[in-house]
Each structure stands twice: as structure tokens, then as C-alpha cells.
mmCIF file of C-alpha atoms in Angstrom:
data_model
loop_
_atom_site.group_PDB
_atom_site.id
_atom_site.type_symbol
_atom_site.label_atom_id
_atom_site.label_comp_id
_atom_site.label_asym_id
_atom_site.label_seq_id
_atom_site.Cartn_x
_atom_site.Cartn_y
_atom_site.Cartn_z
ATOM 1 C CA UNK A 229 -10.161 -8.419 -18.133
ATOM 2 C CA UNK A 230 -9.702 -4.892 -19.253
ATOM 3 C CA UNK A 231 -11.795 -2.632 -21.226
ATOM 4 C CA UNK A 232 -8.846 -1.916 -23.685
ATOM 5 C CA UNK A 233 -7.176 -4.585 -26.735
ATOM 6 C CA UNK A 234 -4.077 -5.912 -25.427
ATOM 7 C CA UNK A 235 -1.591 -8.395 -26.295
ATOM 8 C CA UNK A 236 -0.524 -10.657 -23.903
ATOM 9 C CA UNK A 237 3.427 -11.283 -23.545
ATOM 10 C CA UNK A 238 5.022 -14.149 -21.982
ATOM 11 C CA UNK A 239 7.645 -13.381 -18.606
ATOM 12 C CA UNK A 240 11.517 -12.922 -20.097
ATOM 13 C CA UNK A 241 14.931 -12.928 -18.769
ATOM 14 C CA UNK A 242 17.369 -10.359 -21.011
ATOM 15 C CA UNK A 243 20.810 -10.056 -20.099
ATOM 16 C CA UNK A 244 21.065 -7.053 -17.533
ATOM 17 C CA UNK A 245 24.590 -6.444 -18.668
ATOM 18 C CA UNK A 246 23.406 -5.244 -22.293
ATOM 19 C CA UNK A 247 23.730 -1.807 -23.107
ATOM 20 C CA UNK A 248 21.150 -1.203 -24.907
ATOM 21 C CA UNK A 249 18.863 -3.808 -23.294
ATOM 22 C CA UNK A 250 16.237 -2.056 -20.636
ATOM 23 C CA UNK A 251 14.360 -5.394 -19.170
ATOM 24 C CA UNK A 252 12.644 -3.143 -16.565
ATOM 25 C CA UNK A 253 8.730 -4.891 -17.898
ATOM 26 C CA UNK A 254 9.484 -8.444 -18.011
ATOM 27 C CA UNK A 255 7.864 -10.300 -15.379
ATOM 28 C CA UNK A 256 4.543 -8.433 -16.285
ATOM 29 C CA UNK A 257 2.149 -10.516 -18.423
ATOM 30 C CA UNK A 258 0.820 -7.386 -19.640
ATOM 31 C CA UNK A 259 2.223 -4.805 -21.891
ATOM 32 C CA UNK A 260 3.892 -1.696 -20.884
ATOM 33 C CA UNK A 261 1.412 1.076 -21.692
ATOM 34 C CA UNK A 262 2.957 4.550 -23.348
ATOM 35 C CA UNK A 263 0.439 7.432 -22.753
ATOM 36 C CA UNK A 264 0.704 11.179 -24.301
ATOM 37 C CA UNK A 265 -1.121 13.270 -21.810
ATOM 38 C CA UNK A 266 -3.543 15.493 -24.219
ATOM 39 C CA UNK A 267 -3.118 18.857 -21.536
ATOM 40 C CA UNK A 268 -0.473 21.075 -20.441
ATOM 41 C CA UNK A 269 -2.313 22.218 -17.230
ATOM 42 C CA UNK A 270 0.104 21.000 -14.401
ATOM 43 C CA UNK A 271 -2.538 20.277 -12.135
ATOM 44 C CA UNK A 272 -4.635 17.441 -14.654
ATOM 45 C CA UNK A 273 -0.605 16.195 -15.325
ATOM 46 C CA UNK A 274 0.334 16.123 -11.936
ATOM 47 C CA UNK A 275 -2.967 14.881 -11.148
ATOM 48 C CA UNK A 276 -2.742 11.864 -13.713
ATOM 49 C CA UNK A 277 -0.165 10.296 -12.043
ATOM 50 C CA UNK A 278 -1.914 9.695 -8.623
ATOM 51 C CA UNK A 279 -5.107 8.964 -11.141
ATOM 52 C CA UNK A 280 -3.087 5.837 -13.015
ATOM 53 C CA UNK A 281 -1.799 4.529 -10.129
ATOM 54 C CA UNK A 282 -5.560 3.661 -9.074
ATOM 55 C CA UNK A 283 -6.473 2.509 -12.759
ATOM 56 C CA UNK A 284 -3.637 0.371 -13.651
ATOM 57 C CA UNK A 285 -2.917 -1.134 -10.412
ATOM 58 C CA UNK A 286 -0.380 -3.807 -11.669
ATOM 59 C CA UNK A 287 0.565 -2.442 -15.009
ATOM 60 C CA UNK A 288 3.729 -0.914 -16.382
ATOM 61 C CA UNK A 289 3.066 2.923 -17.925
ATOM 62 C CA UNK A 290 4.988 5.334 -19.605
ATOM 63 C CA UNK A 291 4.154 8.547 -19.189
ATOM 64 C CA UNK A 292 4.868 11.817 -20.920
ATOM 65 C CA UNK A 293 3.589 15.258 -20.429
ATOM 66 C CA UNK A 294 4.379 19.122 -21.127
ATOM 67 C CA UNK A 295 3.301 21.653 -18.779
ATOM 68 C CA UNK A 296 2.762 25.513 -19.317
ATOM 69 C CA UNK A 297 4.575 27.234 -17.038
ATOM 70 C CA UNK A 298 4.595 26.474 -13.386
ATOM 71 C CA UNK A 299 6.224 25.492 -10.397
ATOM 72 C CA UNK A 300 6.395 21.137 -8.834
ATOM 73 C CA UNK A 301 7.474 21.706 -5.400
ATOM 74 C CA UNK A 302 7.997 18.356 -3.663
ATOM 75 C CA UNK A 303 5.725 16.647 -0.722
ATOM 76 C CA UNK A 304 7.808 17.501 2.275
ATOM 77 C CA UNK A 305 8.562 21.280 1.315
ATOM 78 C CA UNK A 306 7.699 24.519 2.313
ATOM 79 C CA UNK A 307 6.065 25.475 -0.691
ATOM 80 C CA UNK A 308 6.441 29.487 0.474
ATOM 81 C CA UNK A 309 10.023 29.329 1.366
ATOM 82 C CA UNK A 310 10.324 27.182 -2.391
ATOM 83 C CA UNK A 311 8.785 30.135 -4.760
ATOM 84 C CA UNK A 312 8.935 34.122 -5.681
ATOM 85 C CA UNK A 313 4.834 34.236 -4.609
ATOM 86 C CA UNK A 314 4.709 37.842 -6.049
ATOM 87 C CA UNK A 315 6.977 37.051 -9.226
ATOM 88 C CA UNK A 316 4.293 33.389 -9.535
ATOM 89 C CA UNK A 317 1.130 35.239 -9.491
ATOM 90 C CA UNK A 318 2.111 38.130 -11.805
ATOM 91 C CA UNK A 319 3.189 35.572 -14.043
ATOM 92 C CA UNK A 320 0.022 33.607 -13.399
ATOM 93 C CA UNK A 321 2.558 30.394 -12.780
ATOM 94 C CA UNK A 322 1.136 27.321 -11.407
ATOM 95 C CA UNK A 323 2.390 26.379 -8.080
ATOM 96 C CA UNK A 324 1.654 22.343 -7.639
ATOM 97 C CA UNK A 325 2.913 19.605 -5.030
ATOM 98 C CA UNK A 326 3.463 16.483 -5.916
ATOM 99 C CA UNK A 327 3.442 13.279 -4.350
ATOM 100 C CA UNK A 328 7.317 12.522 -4.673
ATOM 101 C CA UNK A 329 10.196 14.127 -2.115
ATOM 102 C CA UNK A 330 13.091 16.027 -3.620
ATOM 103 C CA UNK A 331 13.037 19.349 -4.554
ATOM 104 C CA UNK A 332 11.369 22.145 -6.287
ATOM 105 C CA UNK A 333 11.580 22.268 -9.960
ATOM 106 C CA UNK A 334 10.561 24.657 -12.728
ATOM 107 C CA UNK A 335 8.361 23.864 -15.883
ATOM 108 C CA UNK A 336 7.542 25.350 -19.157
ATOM 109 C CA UNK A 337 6.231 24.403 -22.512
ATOM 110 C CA UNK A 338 10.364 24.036 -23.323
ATOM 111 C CA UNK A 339 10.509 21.412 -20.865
ATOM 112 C CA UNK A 340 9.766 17.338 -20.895
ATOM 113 C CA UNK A 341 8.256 15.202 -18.440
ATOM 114 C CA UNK A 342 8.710 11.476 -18.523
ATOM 115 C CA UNK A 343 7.507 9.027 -15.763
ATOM 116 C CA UNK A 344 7.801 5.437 -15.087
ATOM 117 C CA UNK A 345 5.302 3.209 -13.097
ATOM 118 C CA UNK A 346 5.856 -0.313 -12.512
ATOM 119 C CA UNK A 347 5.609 -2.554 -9.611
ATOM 120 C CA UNK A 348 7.221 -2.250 -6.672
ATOM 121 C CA UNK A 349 8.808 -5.401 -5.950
ATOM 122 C CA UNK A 350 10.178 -5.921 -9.429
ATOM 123 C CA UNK A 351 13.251 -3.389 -8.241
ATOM 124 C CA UNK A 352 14.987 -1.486 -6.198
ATOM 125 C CA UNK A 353 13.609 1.631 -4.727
ATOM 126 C CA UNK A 354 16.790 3.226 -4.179
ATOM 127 C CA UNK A 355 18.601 2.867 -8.090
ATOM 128 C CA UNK A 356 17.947 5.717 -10.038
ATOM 129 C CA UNK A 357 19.733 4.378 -12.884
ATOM 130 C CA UNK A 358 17.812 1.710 -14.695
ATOM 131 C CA UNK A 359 14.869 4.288 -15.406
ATOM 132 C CA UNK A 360 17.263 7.147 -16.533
ATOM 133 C CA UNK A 361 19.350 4.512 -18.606
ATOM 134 C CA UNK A 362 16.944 5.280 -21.663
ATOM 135 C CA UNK A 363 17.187 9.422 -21.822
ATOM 136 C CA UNK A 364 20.813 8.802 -21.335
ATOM 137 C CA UNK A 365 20.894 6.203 -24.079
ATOM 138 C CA UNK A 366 18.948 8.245 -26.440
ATOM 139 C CA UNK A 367 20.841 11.468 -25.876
ATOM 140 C CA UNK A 368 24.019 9.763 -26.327
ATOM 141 C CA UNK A 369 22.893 8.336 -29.512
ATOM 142 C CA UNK A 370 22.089 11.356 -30.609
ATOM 143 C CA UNK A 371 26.143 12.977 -29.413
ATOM 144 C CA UNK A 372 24.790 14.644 -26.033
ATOM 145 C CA UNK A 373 27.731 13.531 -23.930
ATOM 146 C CA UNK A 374 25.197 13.315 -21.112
ATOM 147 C CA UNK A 375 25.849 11.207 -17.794
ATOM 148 C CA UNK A 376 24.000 10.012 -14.425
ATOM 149 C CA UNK A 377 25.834 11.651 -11.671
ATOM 150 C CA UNK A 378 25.411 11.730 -7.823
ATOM 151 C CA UNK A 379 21.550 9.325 -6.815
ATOM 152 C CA UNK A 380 19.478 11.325 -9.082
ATOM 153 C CA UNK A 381 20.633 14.139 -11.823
ATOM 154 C CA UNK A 382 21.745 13.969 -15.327
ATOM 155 C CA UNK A 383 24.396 16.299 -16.525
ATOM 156 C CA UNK A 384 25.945 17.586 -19.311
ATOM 157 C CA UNK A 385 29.542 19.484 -19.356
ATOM 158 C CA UNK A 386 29.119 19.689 -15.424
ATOM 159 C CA UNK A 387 25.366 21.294 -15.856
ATOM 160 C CA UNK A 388 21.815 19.200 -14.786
ATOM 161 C CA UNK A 389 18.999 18.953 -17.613
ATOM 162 C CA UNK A 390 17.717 16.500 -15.515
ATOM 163 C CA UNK A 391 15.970 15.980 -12.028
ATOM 164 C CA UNK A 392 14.527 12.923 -10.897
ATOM 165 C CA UNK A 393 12.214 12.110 -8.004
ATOM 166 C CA UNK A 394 10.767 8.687 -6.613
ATOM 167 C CA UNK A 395 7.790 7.180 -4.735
ATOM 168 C CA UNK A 396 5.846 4.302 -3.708
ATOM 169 C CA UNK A 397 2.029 3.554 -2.778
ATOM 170 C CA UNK A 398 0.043 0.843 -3.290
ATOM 171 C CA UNK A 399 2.281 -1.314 -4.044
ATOM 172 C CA UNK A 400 3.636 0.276 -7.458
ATOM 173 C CA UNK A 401 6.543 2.662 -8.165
ATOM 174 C CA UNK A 402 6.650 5.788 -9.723
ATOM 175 C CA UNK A 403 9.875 7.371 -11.087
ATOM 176 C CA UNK A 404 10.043 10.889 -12.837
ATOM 177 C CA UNK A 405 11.999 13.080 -14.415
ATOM 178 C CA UNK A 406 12.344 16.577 -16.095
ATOM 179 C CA UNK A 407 13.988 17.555 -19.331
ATOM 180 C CA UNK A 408 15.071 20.733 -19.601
ATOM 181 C CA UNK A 409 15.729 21.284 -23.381
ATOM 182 C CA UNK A 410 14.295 24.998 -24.244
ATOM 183 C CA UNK A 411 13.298 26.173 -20.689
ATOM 184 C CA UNK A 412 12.904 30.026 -20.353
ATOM 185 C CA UNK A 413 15.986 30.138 -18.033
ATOM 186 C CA UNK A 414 15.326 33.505 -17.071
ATOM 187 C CA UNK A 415 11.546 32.916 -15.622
ATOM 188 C CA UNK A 416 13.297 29.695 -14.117
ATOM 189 C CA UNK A 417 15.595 31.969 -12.053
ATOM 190 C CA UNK A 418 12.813 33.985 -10.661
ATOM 191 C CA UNK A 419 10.585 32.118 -9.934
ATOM 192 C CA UNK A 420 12.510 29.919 -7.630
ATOM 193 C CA UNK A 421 14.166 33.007 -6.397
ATOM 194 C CA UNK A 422 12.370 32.700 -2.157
ATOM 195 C CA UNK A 423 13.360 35.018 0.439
ATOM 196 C CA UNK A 424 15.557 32.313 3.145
ATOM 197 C CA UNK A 425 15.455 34.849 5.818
ATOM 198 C CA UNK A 426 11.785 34.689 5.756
ATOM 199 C CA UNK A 427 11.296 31.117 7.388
ATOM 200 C CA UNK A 428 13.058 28.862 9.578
ATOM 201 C CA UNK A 429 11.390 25.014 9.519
ATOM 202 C CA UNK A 430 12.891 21.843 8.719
ATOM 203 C CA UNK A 431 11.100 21.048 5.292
ATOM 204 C CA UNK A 432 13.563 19.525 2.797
ATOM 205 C CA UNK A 433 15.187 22.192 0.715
ATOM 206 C CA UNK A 434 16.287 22.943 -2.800
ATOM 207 C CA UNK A 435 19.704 22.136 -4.287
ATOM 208 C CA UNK A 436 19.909 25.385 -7.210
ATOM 209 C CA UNK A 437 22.713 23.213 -9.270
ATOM 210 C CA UNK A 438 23.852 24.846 -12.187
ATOM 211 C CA UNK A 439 20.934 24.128 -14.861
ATOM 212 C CA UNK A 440 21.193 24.240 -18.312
ATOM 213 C CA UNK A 441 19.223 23.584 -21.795
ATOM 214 C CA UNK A 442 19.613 20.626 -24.032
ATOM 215 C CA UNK A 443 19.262 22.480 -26.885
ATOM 216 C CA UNK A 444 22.477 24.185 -27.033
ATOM 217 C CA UNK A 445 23.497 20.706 -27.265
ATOM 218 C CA UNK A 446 20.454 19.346 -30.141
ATOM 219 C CA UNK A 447 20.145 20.436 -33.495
ATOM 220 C CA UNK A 448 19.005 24.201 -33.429
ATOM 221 C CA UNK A 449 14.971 24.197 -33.924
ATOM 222 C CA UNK A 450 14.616 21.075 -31.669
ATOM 223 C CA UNK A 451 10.957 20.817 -29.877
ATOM 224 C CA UNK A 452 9.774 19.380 -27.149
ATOM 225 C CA UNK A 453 7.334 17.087 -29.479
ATOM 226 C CA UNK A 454 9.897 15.827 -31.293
ATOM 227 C CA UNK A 455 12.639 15.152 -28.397
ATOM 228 C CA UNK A 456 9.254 13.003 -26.953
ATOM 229 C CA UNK A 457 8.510 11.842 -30.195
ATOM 230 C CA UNK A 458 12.343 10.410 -30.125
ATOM 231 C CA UNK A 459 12.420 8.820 -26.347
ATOM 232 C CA UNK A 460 8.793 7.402 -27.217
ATOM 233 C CA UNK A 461 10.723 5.348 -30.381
ATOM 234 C CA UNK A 462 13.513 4.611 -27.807
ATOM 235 C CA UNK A 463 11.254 3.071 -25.113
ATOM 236 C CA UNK A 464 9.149 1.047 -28.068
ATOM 237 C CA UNK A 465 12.208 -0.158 -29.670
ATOM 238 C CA UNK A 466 13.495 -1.777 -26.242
ATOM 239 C CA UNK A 467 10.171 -3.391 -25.224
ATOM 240 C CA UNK A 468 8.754 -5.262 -27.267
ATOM 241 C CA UNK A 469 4.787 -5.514 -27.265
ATOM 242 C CA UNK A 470 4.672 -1.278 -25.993
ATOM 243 C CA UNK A 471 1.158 -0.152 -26.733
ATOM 244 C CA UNK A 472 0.316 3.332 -27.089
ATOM 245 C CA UNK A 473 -2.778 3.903 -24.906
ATOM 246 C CA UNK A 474 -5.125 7.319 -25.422
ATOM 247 C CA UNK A 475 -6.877 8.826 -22.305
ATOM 248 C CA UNK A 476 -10.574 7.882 -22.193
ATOM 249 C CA UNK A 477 -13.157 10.436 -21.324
ATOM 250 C CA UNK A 478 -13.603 8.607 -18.204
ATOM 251 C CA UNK A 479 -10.452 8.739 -17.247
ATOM 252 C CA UNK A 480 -10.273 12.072 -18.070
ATOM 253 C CA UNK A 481 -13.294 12.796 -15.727
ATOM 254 C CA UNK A 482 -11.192 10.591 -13.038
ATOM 255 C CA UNK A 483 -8.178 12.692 -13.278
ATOM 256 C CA UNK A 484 -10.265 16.262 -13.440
ATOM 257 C CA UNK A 485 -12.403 14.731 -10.403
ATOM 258 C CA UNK A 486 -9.146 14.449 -8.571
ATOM 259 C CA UNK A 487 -7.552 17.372 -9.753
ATOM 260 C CA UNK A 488 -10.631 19.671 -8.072
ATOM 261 C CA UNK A 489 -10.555 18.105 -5.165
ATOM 262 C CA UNK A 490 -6.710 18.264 -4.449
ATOM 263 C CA UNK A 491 -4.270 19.598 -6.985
ATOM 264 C CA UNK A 492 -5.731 22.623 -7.271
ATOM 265 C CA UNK A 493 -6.652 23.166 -3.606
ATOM 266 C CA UNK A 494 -4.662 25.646 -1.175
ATOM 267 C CA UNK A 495 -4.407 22.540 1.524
ATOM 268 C CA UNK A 496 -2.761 20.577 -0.758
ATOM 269 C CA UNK A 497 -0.283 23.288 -2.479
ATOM 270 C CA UNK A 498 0.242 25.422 0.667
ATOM 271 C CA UNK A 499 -1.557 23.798 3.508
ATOM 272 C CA UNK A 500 0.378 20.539 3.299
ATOM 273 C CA UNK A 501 3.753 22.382 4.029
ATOM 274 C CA UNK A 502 5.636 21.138 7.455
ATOM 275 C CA UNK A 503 5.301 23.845 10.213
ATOM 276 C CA UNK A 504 7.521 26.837 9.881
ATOM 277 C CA UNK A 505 8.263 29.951 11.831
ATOM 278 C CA UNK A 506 7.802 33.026 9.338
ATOM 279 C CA UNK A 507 9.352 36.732 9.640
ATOM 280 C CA UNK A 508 9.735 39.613 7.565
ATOM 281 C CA UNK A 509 10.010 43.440 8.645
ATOM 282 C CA UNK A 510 9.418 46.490 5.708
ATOM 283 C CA UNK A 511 9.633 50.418 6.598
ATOM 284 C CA UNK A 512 6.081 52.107 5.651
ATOM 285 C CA UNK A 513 5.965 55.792 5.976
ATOM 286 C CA UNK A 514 4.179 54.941 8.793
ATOM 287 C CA UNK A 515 7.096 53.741 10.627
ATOM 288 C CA UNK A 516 9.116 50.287 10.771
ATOM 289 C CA UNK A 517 6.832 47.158 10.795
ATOM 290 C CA UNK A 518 8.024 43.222 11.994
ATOM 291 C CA UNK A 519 6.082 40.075 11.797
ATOM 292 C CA UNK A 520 6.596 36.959 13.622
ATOM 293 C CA UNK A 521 4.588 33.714 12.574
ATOM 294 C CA UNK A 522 4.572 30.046 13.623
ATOM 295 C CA UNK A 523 2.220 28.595 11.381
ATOM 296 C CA UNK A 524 0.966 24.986 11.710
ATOM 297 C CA UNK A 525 -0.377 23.085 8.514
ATOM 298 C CA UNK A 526 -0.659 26.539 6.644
ATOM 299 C CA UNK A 527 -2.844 28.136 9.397
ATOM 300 C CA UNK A 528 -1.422 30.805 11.921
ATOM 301 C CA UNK A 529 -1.250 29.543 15.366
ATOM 302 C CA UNK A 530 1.050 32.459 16.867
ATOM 303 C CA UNK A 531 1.597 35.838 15.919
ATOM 304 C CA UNK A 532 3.733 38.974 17.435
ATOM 305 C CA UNK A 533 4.434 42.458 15.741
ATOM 306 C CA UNK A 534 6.982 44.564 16.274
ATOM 307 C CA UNK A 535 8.115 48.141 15.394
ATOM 308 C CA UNK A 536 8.312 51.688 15.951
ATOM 309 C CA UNK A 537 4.935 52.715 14.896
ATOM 310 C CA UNK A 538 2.418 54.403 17.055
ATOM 311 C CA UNK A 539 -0.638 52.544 17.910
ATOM 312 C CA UNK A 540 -3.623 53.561 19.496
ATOM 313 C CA UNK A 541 -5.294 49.910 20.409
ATOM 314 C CA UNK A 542 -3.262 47.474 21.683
ATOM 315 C CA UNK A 543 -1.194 45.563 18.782
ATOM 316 C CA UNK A 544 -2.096 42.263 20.208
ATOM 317 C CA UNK A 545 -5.517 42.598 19.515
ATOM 318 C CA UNK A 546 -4.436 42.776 15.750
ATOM 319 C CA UNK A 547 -2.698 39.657 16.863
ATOM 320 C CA UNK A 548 -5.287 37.826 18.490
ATOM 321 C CA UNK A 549 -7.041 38.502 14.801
ATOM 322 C CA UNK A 550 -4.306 37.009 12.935
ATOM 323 C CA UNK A 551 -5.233 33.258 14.873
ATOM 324 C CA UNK A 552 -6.500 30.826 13.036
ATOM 325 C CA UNK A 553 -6.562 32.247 9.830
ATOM 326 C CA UNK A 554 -4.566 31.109 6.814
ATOM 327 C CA UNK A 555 -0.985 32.515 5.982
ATOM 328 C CA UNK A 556 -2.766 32.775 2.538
ATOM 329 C CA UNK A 557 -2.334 36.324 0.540
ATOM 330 C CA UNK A 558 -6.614 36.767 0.297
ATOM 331 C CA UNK A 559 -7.305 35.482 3.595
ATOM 332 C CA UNK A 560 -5.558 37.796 5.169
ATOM 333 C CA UNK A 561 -6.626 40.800 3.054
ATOM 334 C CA UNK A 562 -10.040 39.601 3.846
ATOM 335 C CA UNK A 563 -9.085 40.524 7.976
ATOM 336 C CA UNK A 564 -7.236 43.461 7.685
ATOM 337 C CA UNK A 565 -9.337 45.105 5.335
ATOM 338 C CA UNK A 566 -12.145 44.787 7.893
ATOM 339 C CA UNK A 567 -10.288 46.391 10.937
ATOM 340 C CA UNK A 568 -9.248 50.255 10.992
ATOM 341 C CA UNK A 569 -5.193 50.197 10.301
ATOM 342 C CA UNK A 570 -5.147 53.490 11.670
ATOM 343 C CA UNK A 571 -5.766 52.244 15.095
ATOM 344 C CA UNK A 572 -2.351 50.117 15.158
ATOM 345 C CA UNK A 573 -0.278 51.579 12.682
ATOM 346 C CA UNK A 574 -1.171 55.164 12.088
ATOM 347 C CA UNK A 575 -1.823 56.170 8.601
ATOM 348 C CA UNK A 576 -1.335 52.895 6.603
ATOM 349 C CA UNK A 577 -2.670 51.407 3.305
ATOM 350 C CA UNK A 578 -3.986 47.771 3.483
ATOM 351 C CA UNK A 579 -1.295 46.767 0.742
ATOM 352 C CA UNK A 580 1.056 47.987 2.843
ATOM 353 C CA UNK A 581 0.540 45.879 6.055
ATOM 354 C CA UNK A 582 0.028 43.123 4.047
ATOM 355 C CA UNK A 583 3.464 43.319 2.158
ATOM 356 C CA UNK A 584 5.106 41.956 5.579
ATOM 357 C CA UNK A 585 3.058 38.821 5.775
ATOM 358 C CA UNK A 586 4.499 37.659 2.254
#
């Protein structure tokens, strides 16, 4: 019995054939569940999804959610050789993995989230196209001559609004999906924009397709509330007996619990990334300066540097220093601000050393 009203519907069978038919909720004696997330903080959104899977073990949930600006990168990447670090914390941007594969993706306030959990065993883990069916329907309702191509993107005129990512645990599936409709394009671009000579590792990489924005395609003045307010009547309007259910304050507490203690941590974000060689090499006054790194789970495990600076203490004690720590920005502040530069490098600034380990 659950803590929440609910009507219960009887199993169907609809005709898969009908176009505007989406069956995906029929075998489930309980009603598909449509929640609003109340935040735009990727890390409680991001977070929510893990959270529900726990709460509503066998029932079907729509979700939507808007995040302020910040960066999904997907489980099996290399979440530095994914982002523009220095470009992401100037901007304050929120870098956050998730638990699907695919690729990194950008998010703004001008940009929709929609995801899909259901059970498992009720379809096929590899078809995109029955839970993109309805933001295809809808747009094309609306004259957006928008199409599924290829396993996973939506299109427009040759151009993807649309990325979609899958996953399964505990016996349910989750399917999700962006909507670019007023995403600054610009900050998109830059962010994304990594260095691929710095690393060489096997993590799965981005596919930059030609993006574009729905709204050169939507009435002029068309928000991200109201395109949400719009798929929310399309989802209703297919399945019959759709409740709309409203975050309690402990599940709230569930989802911040969980965000604390992963989504927001370094291991997760940074740490989780497969192992990668690093390198980089800048010119200081000082003299020319090149770092090698193979780092393992986000911690250094080797490190050489190169160049044609003159050091008075052997380099590889610098090295030797390096072990162990984090390839994170601070960390590594935090050990090169307590050794004397001058000893390997000449007359250096700490900023400048640390430039080549980013």
C-alpha cells in the first residue's frame, strides 16, 4: 500500500500500430506517475533519478526537470577530456555524471529534460523509439517537421534538439532525453570545447553533431514551462489514469541525502573517470615546461616533467610529490604551493606551474 491516493487501472492491450497510441504503461496495475521537479540544481535533478528508482520500485514515472546551467557528462567518460574546466568554473557551470552511457551534453534554463522509468521487462532495452514517439508526436502536431534518426537523436532540417541516453538497475528502465529549445548556443560551444591532445584513454567520447534550438522552429516567445506544460498534456492525454505526483519533503531529504553524498562529490564527477594518460606543455618565462600523467580513478599514479628549465633539486623529487594526489585543480595547488618552485623551475609563479596540469 502506498502512502499516496491512487487509482487502480486494470492491464490493457492497445493496438501498437496506432499513431497516436503510446501503450508503453499497460501491464502496470498502477498509474503512471508525472512529477515536476521543484529545483533547477543539476545535482538534486540528476540525483532524483537514482532517488525514484529506489522509491517507486515497480512504478511507471514521468519525469521533467530544468537545470541552470551545467554540464551531464555520461558514466563511462573522461569527464576532463569532456569539458573547458577553466571556461566551467568561471562560469560557475555544474559539471555532473550521470548514471546513463552516451555522451556529454550541455544544459541551461532554455533547455528540457524529460525521463521515462518503467520496468524492465515490459520492453526492449535497445528501441529508442517508443519513448521519443511522444516529443516527436507533439512537435509534429505543433508543424516541427522533427524525426528520430540514427539509435538515439531527434533532428530537425538535418540538426539534433535531441539526445537520448538509456539504463537499467534494479530491475527498472530509465530513458532520457534533452530538449534543446532556447539553449545559450554560444556557452554550449565553450563549454564542451576540451583540449584532445591533452589525454589519451579509452573512455567513450562525444559526437559534437550539429545542434540547434527549437525555437527558431516554435512560436517566437516560447518557454521552457510551457513546451513542458504541452508534452505533460501529451503524455496525460495518451494514458489514461496519469497522476500528477508532488515531491514530499521526505523525498526531498532522500534525494538531497543522496545528492551530498555522491552528485556533488569529486569521486563521483571526476574520480569515476576510466584511467587516462594526461599531457600538456606551456612556455613560462622561466623556460618550456611538459607534463606527463597516468592517472588511475582520478588519482596520479605516474608522473614525468620535461623541459628546458634549470633546476637546482632533482625534478623527480617534484615527481615523487605529485603521487598519490588527485589530478584535481586545489589539490594540487595545495602541494606546490608548499614546495619552493624556485628549486625546479627557476623563478616561477605557482599559477604558472599549475597551468600545465589542466
Amino acid at each position: 500500500i502506498r502512502d499516496w491516493s491512487v487509482t487502480v487501472v486494470q492491464t490493457c492491450a492497445l493496438p501498437i500500430s496506432s499513431p497516436n497510441i503510446f501503450p508503453y504503461f499497460c501491464k502496470n496495475i498502477f498509474p503512471m506517475l508525472i512529477i515536476d521537479s521543484p529545483s533547477n540544481n543539476a545535482y538534486f535533478n540528476i540525483a532524483s533519478e537514482e532517488y525514484l528508482l529506489g522509491r517507486f520500485p515497480t512504478e511507471d514515472i514521468f519525469l521533467l526537470y530544468v537545470n541552470a546551467p551545467s554540464i551531464i557528462v555520461g558514466k563511462f567518460q573522461n569527464t576532463l577530456a569532456e569539458i573547458n574546466l577553466d571556461y566551467v568554473r568561471e562560469e560557475e557551470i555544474k559539471v555532473v555524471r550521470r548514471m546513463s552511457g552516451g555522451g556529454a551534453v550541455y544544459h541551461d534554463l532554455g533547455n528540457l529534460n524529460f525521463s521515462f522509468h518503467t520496468l524492465l521487462a515490459d520492453h526492449d532495452f535497445g528501441d529508442f523509439s517508443q519513448f521519443t514517439q511522444p516529443v516527436l508526436s507533439l512537435l509534429n502536431h505543433l508543424g516541427v517537421p522533427a524525426v528520430l534518426e540514427g539509435r538515439n537523436d531527434l533532428l530537425v532540417d538535418g540538426k539534433k534538439f535531441s539526445g537520448n541516453a538509456k539504463l537499467a538497475k534494479n530491475g527498472k528502465m530509465i530513458q532520457h532525453g534533452t530538449i534543446l529549445l532556447n539553449s545559450e548556443m554560444e556557452v554550449l560551444g565553450d563549454a564542451l570545447k576540451a583540449n584532445p591532445l591533452k589525454f589519451i584513454d579509452k573512455a567513450t567520447k562525444s559526437n559534437r553533431a550539429r545542434v540547434t534550438n527549437l525555437i527558431h522552429y516554435l512560436p517566437e516567445g516560447t518557454t521552457t514551462e510551457q513546451l513542458k506544460n504541452l508534452l505533460t498534456d501529451e503524455i496525460i492525454r495518451n494514458n489514461p489514469g496519469a497522476q500528477r505526483y508532488e515531491l514530499t519533503t521526505d523525498d526531498i531529504a532522500g534525494i538531497e541525502k543522496l545528492m551530498h553524498e555522491k552528485y556533488e562529490t569529486w569521486d563521483w564527477n571526476f574520480g569515476f573517470s576510466p584511467n587516462y594518460s594526461f599531457q600538456k606543455a606551456i612556455k613560462v618565462p622561466a623556460g618550456f615546461i611538459e607534463v606527463h600523467l597516468d592517472v588511475v580513478k582520478g588519482t596520479i599514479e605516474k608522473a614525468k616533467i620535461f623541459g628546458d628549465f634549470f633546476a637546482a633539486k632533482p625534478i623527480e623529487e617534484l615527481e615523487d610529490l605529485l603521487i598519490g594526489h588527485r589530478h584535481a585543480e586545489e589539490e594540487l595547488r595545495s602541494v606546490l604551493e608548499n614546495v619552493d618552485l624556485t628549486d625546479y623551475f627557476g623563478k616561477v609563479k605557482v599559477d604558472e606551474v599549475l597551468t600545465v596540469f589542466k
